[in-house]
Tab-separated table of C-alpha atoms and ligand atoms in Angstrom:
chain	number	residue	atom	x	y	z
Q	1	MET	CA	-0.092	54.568	-57.765
Q	2	ARG	CA	3.012	52.824	-56.568
Q	3	LEU	CA	2.994	52.075	-52.843
Q	4	SER	CA	5.880	51.191	-50.556
Q	5	ILE	CA	5.295	49.686	-47.142
Q	6	VAL	CA	8.235	50.147	-44.792
Q	7	VAL	CA	8.618	47.665	-41.945
Q	8	PRO	CA	11.406	48.103	-39.359
Q	9	CYS	CA	12.458	44.762	-37.841
Q	10	TYR	CA	14.641	44.074	-34.860
Q	11	ASN	CA	14.914	40.438	-33.760
Q	12	GLU	CA	11.499	39.670	-35.181
Q	13	GLU	CA	11.971	36.035	-36.305
Q	14	ALA	CA	8.924	35.016	-34.260
Q	15	VAL	CA	6.515	37.286	-36.127
Q	16	LEU	CA	8.146	37.858	-39.477
Q	17	ASN	CA	6.684	34.960	-41.460
Q	18	GLU	CA	3.155	35.840	-40.417
Q	19	THR	CA	3.799	39.513	-41.163
Q	20	LEU	CA	5.148	38.651	-44.601
Q	21	THR	CA	2.091	36.566	-45.377
Q	22	ARG	CA	-0.422	39.158	-44.231
Q	23	LEU	CA	1.264	42.127	-45.897
Q	24	THR	CA	1.865	40.428	-49.244
Q	25	LYS	CA	-1.734	39.193	-49.251
Q	26	LEU	CA	-3.020	42.710	-48.633
Q	27	LEU	CA	-0.724	44.258	-51.227
Q	28	ARG	CA	-1.563	41.619	-53.858
Q	29	GLY	CA	-5.250	42.232	-53.243
Q	30	LEU	CA	-4.829	45.959	-53.816
Q	31	ILE	CA	-2.739	45.376	-56.941
Q	32	ASN	CA	-5.286	42.925	-58.342
Q	33	SER	CA	-8.128	45.359	-57.790
Q	34	ALA	CA	-6.031	47.907	-59.715
Q	35	GLU	CA	-5.829	50.284	-56.783
Q	36	LEU	CA	-2.042	50.037	-56.808
Q	37	SER	CA	0.464	49.488	-59.566
Q	38	SER	CA	2.261	46.164	-59.727
Q	39	ASP	CA	5.666	47.644	-58.939
Q	40	SER	CA	4.580	48.384	-55.375
Q	41	GLU	CA	6.856	46.977	-52.715
Q	42	ILE	CA	7.242	45.987	-49.094
Q	43	VAL	CA	10.572	47.160	-47.705
Q	44	PHE	CA	11.760	45.254	-44.654
Q	45	VAL	CA	14.498	47.137	-42.829
Q	46	ASP	CA	16.563	44.853	-40.643
Q	47	ASP	CA	17.818	46.988	-37.788
Q	48	GLY	CA	20.908	44.906	-36.976
Q	49	SER	CA	19.010	41.864	-35.719
Q	50	ARG	CA	20.955	39.068	-34.094
Q	51	ASP	CA	18.463	36.307	-34.884
Q	52	ALA	CA	17.161	34.815	-38.121
Q	53	THR	CA	15.383	38.017	-39.197
Q	54	TRP	CA	17.693	38.830	-42.116
Q	55	PRO	CA	17.816	35.294	-43.575
Q	56	ILE	CA	14.012	35.259	-43.524
Q	57	ILE	CA	13.834	38.607	-45.327
Q	58	GLU	CA	16.477	37.600	-47.859
Q	59	LYS	CA	14.750	34.346	-48.663
Q	60	ALA	CA	11.373	36.042	-49.070
Q	61	ALA	CA	12.906	38.723	-51.304
Q	62	SER	CA	14.443	36.090	-53.553
Q	63	VAL	CA	11.120	34.398	-54.270
Q	64	ASP	CA	8.704	37.340	-54.256
Q	65	ARG	CA	9.372	40.471	-56.243
Q	66	LEU	CA	7.047	42.512	-54.038
Q	67	ILE	CA	9.511	42.095	-51.201
Q	68	ARG	CA	12.684	44.020	-50.719
Q	69	GLY	CA	15.121	43.897	-47.809
Q	70	LEU	CA	17.468	46.544	-46.464
Q	71	LYS	CA	19.939	45.606	-43.788
Q	72	LEU	CA	21.406	48.257	-41.518
Q	73	SER	CA	25.010	47.751	-40.475
Q	74	ARG	CA	24.029	47.524	-36.820
Q	75	ASN	CA	21.169	48.232	-34.459
Q	76	ARG	CA	20.375	51.941	-34.698
Q	77	GLY	CA	16.940	51.996	-33.171
Q	78	HIS	CA	13.395	52.072	-34.439
Q	79	GLN	CA	13.325	55.727	-35.612
Q	80	GLN	CA	16.496	55.362	-37.651
Q	81	ALA	CA	15.292	52.098	-39.172
Q	82	VAL	CA	12.020	53.733	-40.248
Q	83	LEU	CA	13.892	56.709	-41.715
Q	84	ALA	CA	16.244	54.412	-43.644
Q	85	GLY	CA	13.199	52.713	-45.146
Q	86	LEU	CA	11.389	55.961	-45.957
Q	87	LEU	CA	14.377	57.537	-47.668
Q	88	ASN	CA	15.117	54.450	-49.740
Q	89	ALA	CA	11.628	53.334	-50.694
Q	90	ARG	CA	10.598	53.961	-54.293
Q	91	GLY	CA	6.849	54.423	-53.946
Q	92	ASP	CA	4.746	57.475	-54.743
Q	93	ALA	CA	3.391	56.987	-51.252
Q	94	ILE	CA	5.071	55.227	-48.365
Q	95	ILE	CA	3.435	53.664	-45.341
Q	96	SER	CA	5.468	52.764	-42.263
Q	97	VAL	CA	4.174	50.038	-39.981
Q	98	ASP	CA	5.678	47.945	-37.154
Q	99	ALA	CA	6.696	44.359	-37.813
Q	100	ASP	CA	4.441	42.958	-35.087
Q	101	LEU	CA	1.348	44.292	-36.922
Q	102	GLN	CA	-0.098	45.727	-33.720
Q	103	ASP	CA	-1.318	48.491	-35.942
Q	104	ASP	CA	-4.226	47.208	-37.981
Q	105	ILE	CA	-3.082	46.860	-41.599
Q	106	ASN	CA	-6.689	46.926	-42.758
Q	107	ALA	CA	-6.477	50.690	-42.318
Q	108	ILE	CA	-4.067	50.803	-45.274
Q	109	PRO	CA	-6.755	51.009	-48.012
Q	110	GLU	CA	-8.361	53.866	-46.108
Q	111	MET	CA	-5.011	55.630	-45.869
Q	112	ILE	CA	-4.549	55.255	-49.610
Q	113	LYS	CA	-8.014	56.742	-50.187
Q	114	ALA	CA	-7.210	59.706	-47.956
Q	115	HIS	CA	-3.995	60.231	-49.912
Q	116	ALA	CA	-5.848	60.036	-53.216
Q	117	ALA	CA	-8.237	62.656	-51.850
Q	118	GLY	CA	-5.305	65.020	-51.462
Q	119	ALA	CA	-3.732	64.378	-48.059
Q	120	GLU	CA	0.044	64.323	-48.309
Q	121	VAL	CA	0.385	62.957	-44.777
Q	122	VAL	CA	-2.088	60.452	-43.333
Q	123	TYR	CA	-1.718	59.749	-39.606
Q	124	GLY	CA	-2.828	56.435	-38.170
Q	125	VAL	CA	-4.341	57.101	-34.758
Q	126	ARG	CA	-5.365	54.382	-32.327
Q	127	LYS	CA	-8.959	54.515	-31.182
Q	128	GLN	CA	-8.397	53.179	-27.698
Q	129	ARG	CA	-5.612	51.571	-25.793
Q	130	THR	CA	-7.403	48.633	-24.244
Q	131	THR	CA	-4.645	46.263	-25.323
Q	132	ASP	CA	-1.996	48.288	-23.515
Q	133	THR	CA	-1.245	47.801	-19.840
Q	134	PHE	CA	-2.603	50.442	-17.472
Q	135	PHE	CA	0.949	51.681	-16.897
Q	136	LYS	CA	1.694	52.079	-20.611
Q	137	ARG	CA	-1.636	53.772	-21.264
Q	138	PHE	CA	-1.279	56.168	-18.355
Q	139	THR	CA	2.307	57.160	-19.137
Q	140	ALA	CA	1.749	57.380	-22.894
Q	141	GLU	CA	-1.322	59.615	-22.692
Q	142	GLY	CA	0.269	61.754	-19.977
Q	143	TYR	CA	3.293	62.094	-22.199
Q	144	TYR	CA	1.305	63.316	-25.208
Q	145	ARG	CA	-0.307	65.947	-22.958
Q	146	LEU	CA	3.083	67.015	-21.584
Q	147	LEU	CA	4.442	67.409	-25.117
Q	148	ALA	CA	1.445	69.524	-26.091
Q	149	TRP	CA	1.974	71.718	-23.018
Q	150	LEU	CA	5.658	72.124	-23.883
Q	151	GLY	CA	4.601	73.429	-27.265
Q	152	VAL	CA	5.646	70.370	-29.284
Q	153	GLU	CA	3.268	69.896	-32.185
Q	154	ILE	CA	2.185	66.297	-32.130
Q	155	VAL	CA	-0.807	64.175	-33.137
Q	156	PHE	CA	-2.453	62.668	-30.049
Q	157	ASN	CA	-2.133	58.869	-29.818
Q	158	HIS	CA	-0.344	58.617	-33.125
Q	159	ALA	CA	2.757	56.437	-33.222
Q	160	ASP	CA	4.769	55.664	-36.334
Q	161	TYR	CA	1.974	54.190	-38.436
Q	162	ARG	CA	1.425	56.684	-41.218
Q	163	LEU	CA	1.374	57.340	-44.931
Q	164	LEU	CA	3.686	59.907	-46.471
Q	165	GLY	CA	3.370	61.087	-50.029
Q	166	ARG	CA	6.469	61.438	-52.188
Q	167	ARG	CA	6.609	65.207	-51.631
Q	168	ALA	CA	6.467	64.809	-47.851
Q	169	VAL	CA	9.281	62.243	-47.988
Q	170	GLU	CA	11.427	64.550	-50.095
Q	171	ALA	CA	10.759	67.334	-47.583
Q	172	LEU	CA	11.701	64.988	-44.749
Q	173	ARG	CA	14.976	64.244	-46.513
Q	174	GLU	CA	16.000	67.860	-45.974
Q	175	TYR	CA	15.826	67.496	-42.185
Q	176	ARG	CA	19.215	66.615	-40.850
Q	177	GLU	CA	18.136	65.539	-37.399
Q	178	VAL	CA	20.702	63.556	-35.484
Q	179	ASN	CA	18.316	63.165	-32.562
Q	180	LEU	CA	15.431	61.758	-34.495
Q	181	PHE	CA	11.836	61.880	-33.275
Q	182	LEU	CA	9.720	61.342	-36.374
Q	183	ARG	CA	6.446	61.989	-34.577
Q	184	GLY	CA	7.644	65.519	-33.941
Q	185	VAL	CA	9.291	66.158	-37.325
Q	186	ILE	CA	6.412	65.059	-39.559
Q	187	PRO	CA	3.919	67.709	-38.336
Q	188	GLN	CA	6.689	70.273	-38.975
Q	189	LEU	CA	6.610	69.404	-42.665
Q	190	GLY	CA	3.185	70.911	-43.103
Q	191	PHE	CA	1.182	69.866	-46.199
Q	192	MET	CA	-2.399	68.723	-46.087
Q	193	SER	CA	-2.968	65.900	-43.629
Q	194	ALA	CA	-5.684	63.474	-42.639
Q	195	ILE	CA	-6.282	61.029	-39.802
Q	196	VAL	CA	-7.368	57.409	-40.045
Q	197	TYR	CA	-8.503	55.658	-36.865
Q	198	TYR	CA	-7.798	52.006	-36.130
Q	199	ASP	CA	-7.863	49.511	-33.279
Q	200	ARG	CA	-4.548	48.545	-31.837
Q	201	ALA	CA	-4.108	44.824	-31.362
Q	202	GLU	CA	-1.731	42.927	-29.141
Q	203	ARG	CA	1.642	41.824	-30.453
Q	204	PHE	CA	0.794	38.348	-31.757
Q	205	ALA	CA	4.192	36.754	-31.123
Q	206	GLY	CA	7.584	37.590	-29.692
Q	207	GLU	CA	8.070	40.266	-27.088
Q	208	SER	CA	8.327	44.011	-27.174
Q	209	LYS	CA	11.619	45.370	-28.489
Q	210	TYR	CA	10.896	48.554	-26.593
Q	211	PRO	CA	11.898	47.996	-22.966
Q	212	LEU	CA	11.230	50.820	-20.503
Q	213	SER	CA	14.732	52.213	-20.966
Q	214	LYS	CA	14.287	52.632	-24.740
Q	215	MET	CA	10.829	54.098	-24.189
Q	216	LEU	CA	12.186	56.678	-21.757
Q	217	ALA	CA	15.028	57.508	-24.134
Q	218	LEU	CA	12.522	58.142	-26.949
Q	219	ALA	CA	10.296	60.186	-24.626
Q	220	TRP	CA	13.231	62.346	-23.575
Q	221	GLN	CA	14.277	62.698	-27.209
Q	222	GLY	CA	10.840	64.045	-28.031
Q	223	ILE	CA	11.080	66.759	-25.408
Q	224	THR	CA	14.666	67.860	-25.867
Q	225	SER	CA	14.619	67.796	-29.674
Q	226	PHE	CA	11.541	69.955	-29.979
Q	227	SER	CA	11.167	72.149	-26.955
Q	228	THR	CA	13.347	74.758	-25.342
Q	229	MET	CA	10.702	75.191	-22.669
Q	230	PRO	CA	12.798	73.515	-19.914
Q	231	LEU	CA	15.417	76.255	-20.401
Q	232	ARG	CA	12.734	78.922	-20.290
Q	233	LEU	CA	11.342	77.473	-17.066
Q	234	ILE	CA	14.715	78.155	-15.409
Q	235	THR	CA	14.378	81.838	-16.280
Q	236	GLY	CA	10.899	81.859	-14.753
Q	237	LEU	CA	12.086	80.149	-11.608
Q	238	GLY	CA	14.987	82.591	-11.254
Q	239	ALA	CA	12.702	85.588	-11.660
Q	240	THR	CA	10.259	84.205	-9.083
Q	241	VAL	CA	12.944	83.520	-6.470
Q	242	SER	CA	14.475	86.981	-7.024
Q	243	LEU	CA	11.102	88.684	-6.535
Q	244	MET	CA	10.455	86.581	-3.447
Q	245	SER	CA	13.746	87.594	-1.872
Q	246	ILE	CA	12.931	91.263	-2.461
Q	247	GLY	CA	9.655	90.604	-0.655
Q	248	ILE	CA	11.526	88.988	2.243
Q	249	SER	CA	13.882	91.925	2.572
Q	250	LEU	CA	10.982	94.401	2.677
Q	251	TRP	CA	9.380	92.246	5.339
Q	252	ALA	CA	12.647	92.178	7.351
Q	253	ILE	CA	12.914	95.982	7.163
Q	254	TRP	CA	9.311	96.297	8.313
Q	255	LEU	CA	9.988	93.944	11.286
Q	256	ARG	CA	13.065	95.938	12.264
Q	257	LEU	CA	11.366	99.337	12.101
Q	258	PHE	CA	7.914	98.687	13.477
Q	259	THR	CA	8.129	95.656	15.760
Q	260	GLU	CA	10.270	94.293	18.548
Q	261	SER	CA	10.538	90.805	17.070
Q	262	SER	CA	13.435	91.225	14.643
Q	263	VAL	CA	16.281	88.745	15.174
Q	264	PRO	CA	19.714	90.338	14.802
Q	265	GLY	CA	21.626	88.891	11.858
Q	266	TRP	CA	18.643	87.051	10.346
Q	267	ALA	CA	18.003	89.373	7.445
Q	268	SER	CA	21.653	89.781	6.540
Q	269	THR	CA	22.003	85.991	6.385
Q	270	VAL	CA	18.754	84.892	4.764
Q	271	VAL	CA	18.101	87.687	2.262
Q	272	PRO	CA	21.431	87.399	0.354
Q	273	LEU	CA	20.978	83.632	0.286
Q	274	TYR	CA	17.705	83.859	-1.612
Q	275	LEU	CA	18.647	86.906	-3.626
Q	276	LEU	CA	21.888	85.401	-4.903
Q	277	GLY	CA	20.177	82.072	-5.579
Q	278	GLY	CA	17.514	83.855	-7.576
Q	279	VAL	CA	19.954	86.017	-9.502
Q	280	GLN	CA	22.056	82.973	-10.345
Q	281	LEU	CA	19.056	81.048	-11.639
Q	282	LEU	CA	17.996	84.057	-13.668
Q	283	CYS	CA	21.476	84.289	-15.221
Q	284	ILE	CA	21.501	80.588	-16.045
Q	285	GLY	CA	18.091	81.079	-17.619
Q	286	VAL	CA	19.368	83.935	-19.777
Q	287	ILE	CA	22.335	81.821	-20.868
Q	288	GLY	CA	19.801	79.092	-21.567
Q	289	GLU	CA	17.888	81.414	-23.898
Q	290	TYR	CA	21.015	81.956	-25.981
Q	291	LEU	CA	21.800	78.256	-25.835
Q	292	ALA	CA	18.303	77.575	-27.130
Q	293	LYS	CA	18.895	79.885	-30.105
Q	294	THR	CA	22.245	78.247	-30.883
Q	295	TYR	CA	20.649	74.853	-30.521
Q	296	LEU	CA	17.924	75.686	-33.013
Q	297	GLU	CA	20.500	77.103	-35.430
Q	298	THR	CA	22.688	74.000	-35.258
Q	299	LYS	CA	19.716	71.877	-36.310
Q	300	ARG	CA	19.838	73.471	-39.764
Q	301	ARG	CA	16.249	72.603	-40.377
Q	302	PRO	CA	14.911	73.711	-43.731
Q	303	LEU	CA	13.008	76.979	-43.454
Q	304	PHE	CA	10.249	76.096	-45.898
Q	305	HIS	CA	8.889	73.529	-48.277
Q	306	ILE	CA	7.011	74.594	-51.380
Q	307	GLU	CA	3.726	72.775	-51.695
Q	308	LYS	CA	2.450	74.218	-54.948
Q	309	ASP	CA	3.958	76.224	-57.759
Q	310	THR	CA	2.006	77.630	-60.657
Q	311	THR	CA	4.937	78.114	-63.023
Q	312	HIS	CA	3.734	75.254	-65.212
Q	313	LEU	CA	0.506	77.199	-65.784
Q	314	THR	CA	2.397	80.184	-67.211
Q	315	PRO	CA	4.812	78.549	-69.639
Q	316	HIS	CA	6.616	81.771	-70.621
Q	317	VAL	CA	7.862	82.561	-67.142
Q	318	ALA	CA	10.939	80.613	-66.218
Q	319	LEU	CA	11.109	80.836	-62.441
Q	320	SER	CA	14.560	79.886	-61.363
Q	321	ASN	CA	14.841	81.715	-58.096
Q	322	ALA	CA	12.492	80.611	-55.347
Q	323	TYR	CA	12.568	84.079	-53.827
Q	324	ALA	CA	11.702	85.992	-57.000
Q	325	HIS	CA	8.142	87.033	-57.630
Q	326	PRO	CA	6.872	85.903	-61.051
Q	327	GLU	CA	6.053	89.509	-61.955
Q	328	ASP	CA	9.681	90.533	-61.477
Q	329	LYS	CA	10.598	88.536	-64.537
Q	330	PRO	CA	10.098	89.783	-68.063
Q	331	VAL	CA	7.352	87.855	-69.810
Q	332	VAL	CA	8.752	86.889	-73.195
T	401	UDP	N1	12.443	48.052	-33.666
T	401	UDP	C1	13.586	48.371	-34.407
T	401	UDP	N2	14.749	48.646	-33.728
T	401	UDP	C2	14.820	48.646	-32.376
T	401	UDP	C3	13.649	48.364	-31.630
T	401	UDP	C4	12.471	48.082	-32.317
T	401	UDP	O1	13.568	48.403	-35.629
T	401	UDP	O2	15.902	48.916	-31.833
T	401	UDP	C5	11.194	47.767	-34.387
T	401	UDP	C6	10.532	46.454	-34.024
T	401	UDP	O3	11.057	45.374	-34.772
T	401	UDP	C7	9.069	46.733	-34.356
T	401	UDP	C8	8.938	48.213	-34.079
T	401	UDP	O4	10.264	48.748	-34.038
T	401	UDP	O5	8.807	46.516	-35.729
T	401	UDP	C9	8.203	48.511	-32.777
T	401	UDP	O6	8.763	47.776	-31.733
T	401	UDP	P1	7.875	46.999	-30.662
T	401	UDP	O7	6.677	46.397	-31.307
T	401	UDP	O8	8.762	46.062	-29.935
T	401	UDP	O9	7.442	48.208	-29.712
T	401	UDP	P2	6.078	48.335	-28.867
T	401	UDP	O10	4.957	48.072	-29.824
T	401	UDP	O11	6.168	47.346	-27.791
T	401	UDP	O12	6.101	49.760	-28.395
T	402	MG	MG1	4.736	46.557	-31.030
C-alpha cells in the first residue's frame, strides 16, 4: 500500500527539522518492513509561511525522494492547507497530521492496520487532555458537546489527525465547501470507520499558530456550516413569547372583570408590546427556515457516495446509469 502523510505548516521553522526526521524515520521503517510500498510520500503543505519553512521543505525534498512540498500562494488557514494536501496526495491512504507532532505519530501503524482491516476512515482520538491548559480543555470539550446538541455529527475529541482511504478522499473532493470544517464534513462521507486512541503531547518547539481568535473563528465555522439550529431557535423563541402574551392578555381580562386591581391602560400598552414582539420573532424564524433551506441548497453537497458496486461480479451487465436497477437491463 502506498501511504501519503500530509503535514500543514505555517511558520514552523522551529519544529520542521525535527518533524522531518521523525516522520521520515517512521515511514522508512514501515517501508523496510514491507508494510508500505516504497513510493509512499510525506507531503508538506506550506500555508504561506513568512519564515524559513519553505526553504527547509524544498531542501529536504531535493535530497529525499520520500518528501514532497506544496506551497500555497498565501496563508489560507489550517483547514485549507490540509485539504490542499489531501486532494493532491497520491497515496492509496492519506494521513493528515500537524507539523508540531502533538499528535503521537506512533499511532500511524495502528491506523494503517485499521485501514487494512476495512476502515475507510480512521479517526485519531486523544485519550486525555492533560497537556492542554484548563481553559483549552474546558472550552474544547464544552464545544464538542454543544456541536452534538446542535445536531452536528462529530467525533468527540478528534481533531484533524486521521487516515482517509482513496475512496473517502475522492468522495471529499465532491464537497465544494467554501466554509471548510473538515471535522464536520468527514463524518458526512459515511463509509466504514474506526477509531485509534493516542496521547496528545505538548508542542515541542515554537508556539501555537492557533491564537484564540482563529480558534473562535473555527468554532463558529463548525456551528454555522453544519447546523441551522440557531435559526430554528428563533422560531421557538417567537412561539414562546407569542403564547406568553396571550396568557398575559387573558390574565388582564380576568383582573378587569373579577377584581378591583386593574390599572387603566396597562393591558393596552403591555399586551401589544409582547404580542408584536413575539409575532415578529416568529416571522423572522419562519424566514429563517426558508433561509436554512436555501443555504443547504447553495452548498451543493453531493447527495450520495457509492461504497460498493457488484457490477464486476456480473460481467454481462453494463451498468452505466447509477439510478438504474441491474434487472432493468437486458442480460446479453
Ligand atoms: N497551521 C496552518 N495554517 C494556519 C495555522 C496553522 O497550516 O494558518 C498549521 C500549523 O503549522 C500546524 C497545524 O496547523 O501544523 C496546527 O496548528 P497549531 O499546532 O499551532 O495549533 P494547536 O495545536 O495549538 O491547536
Ligand atoms: Mg499544535
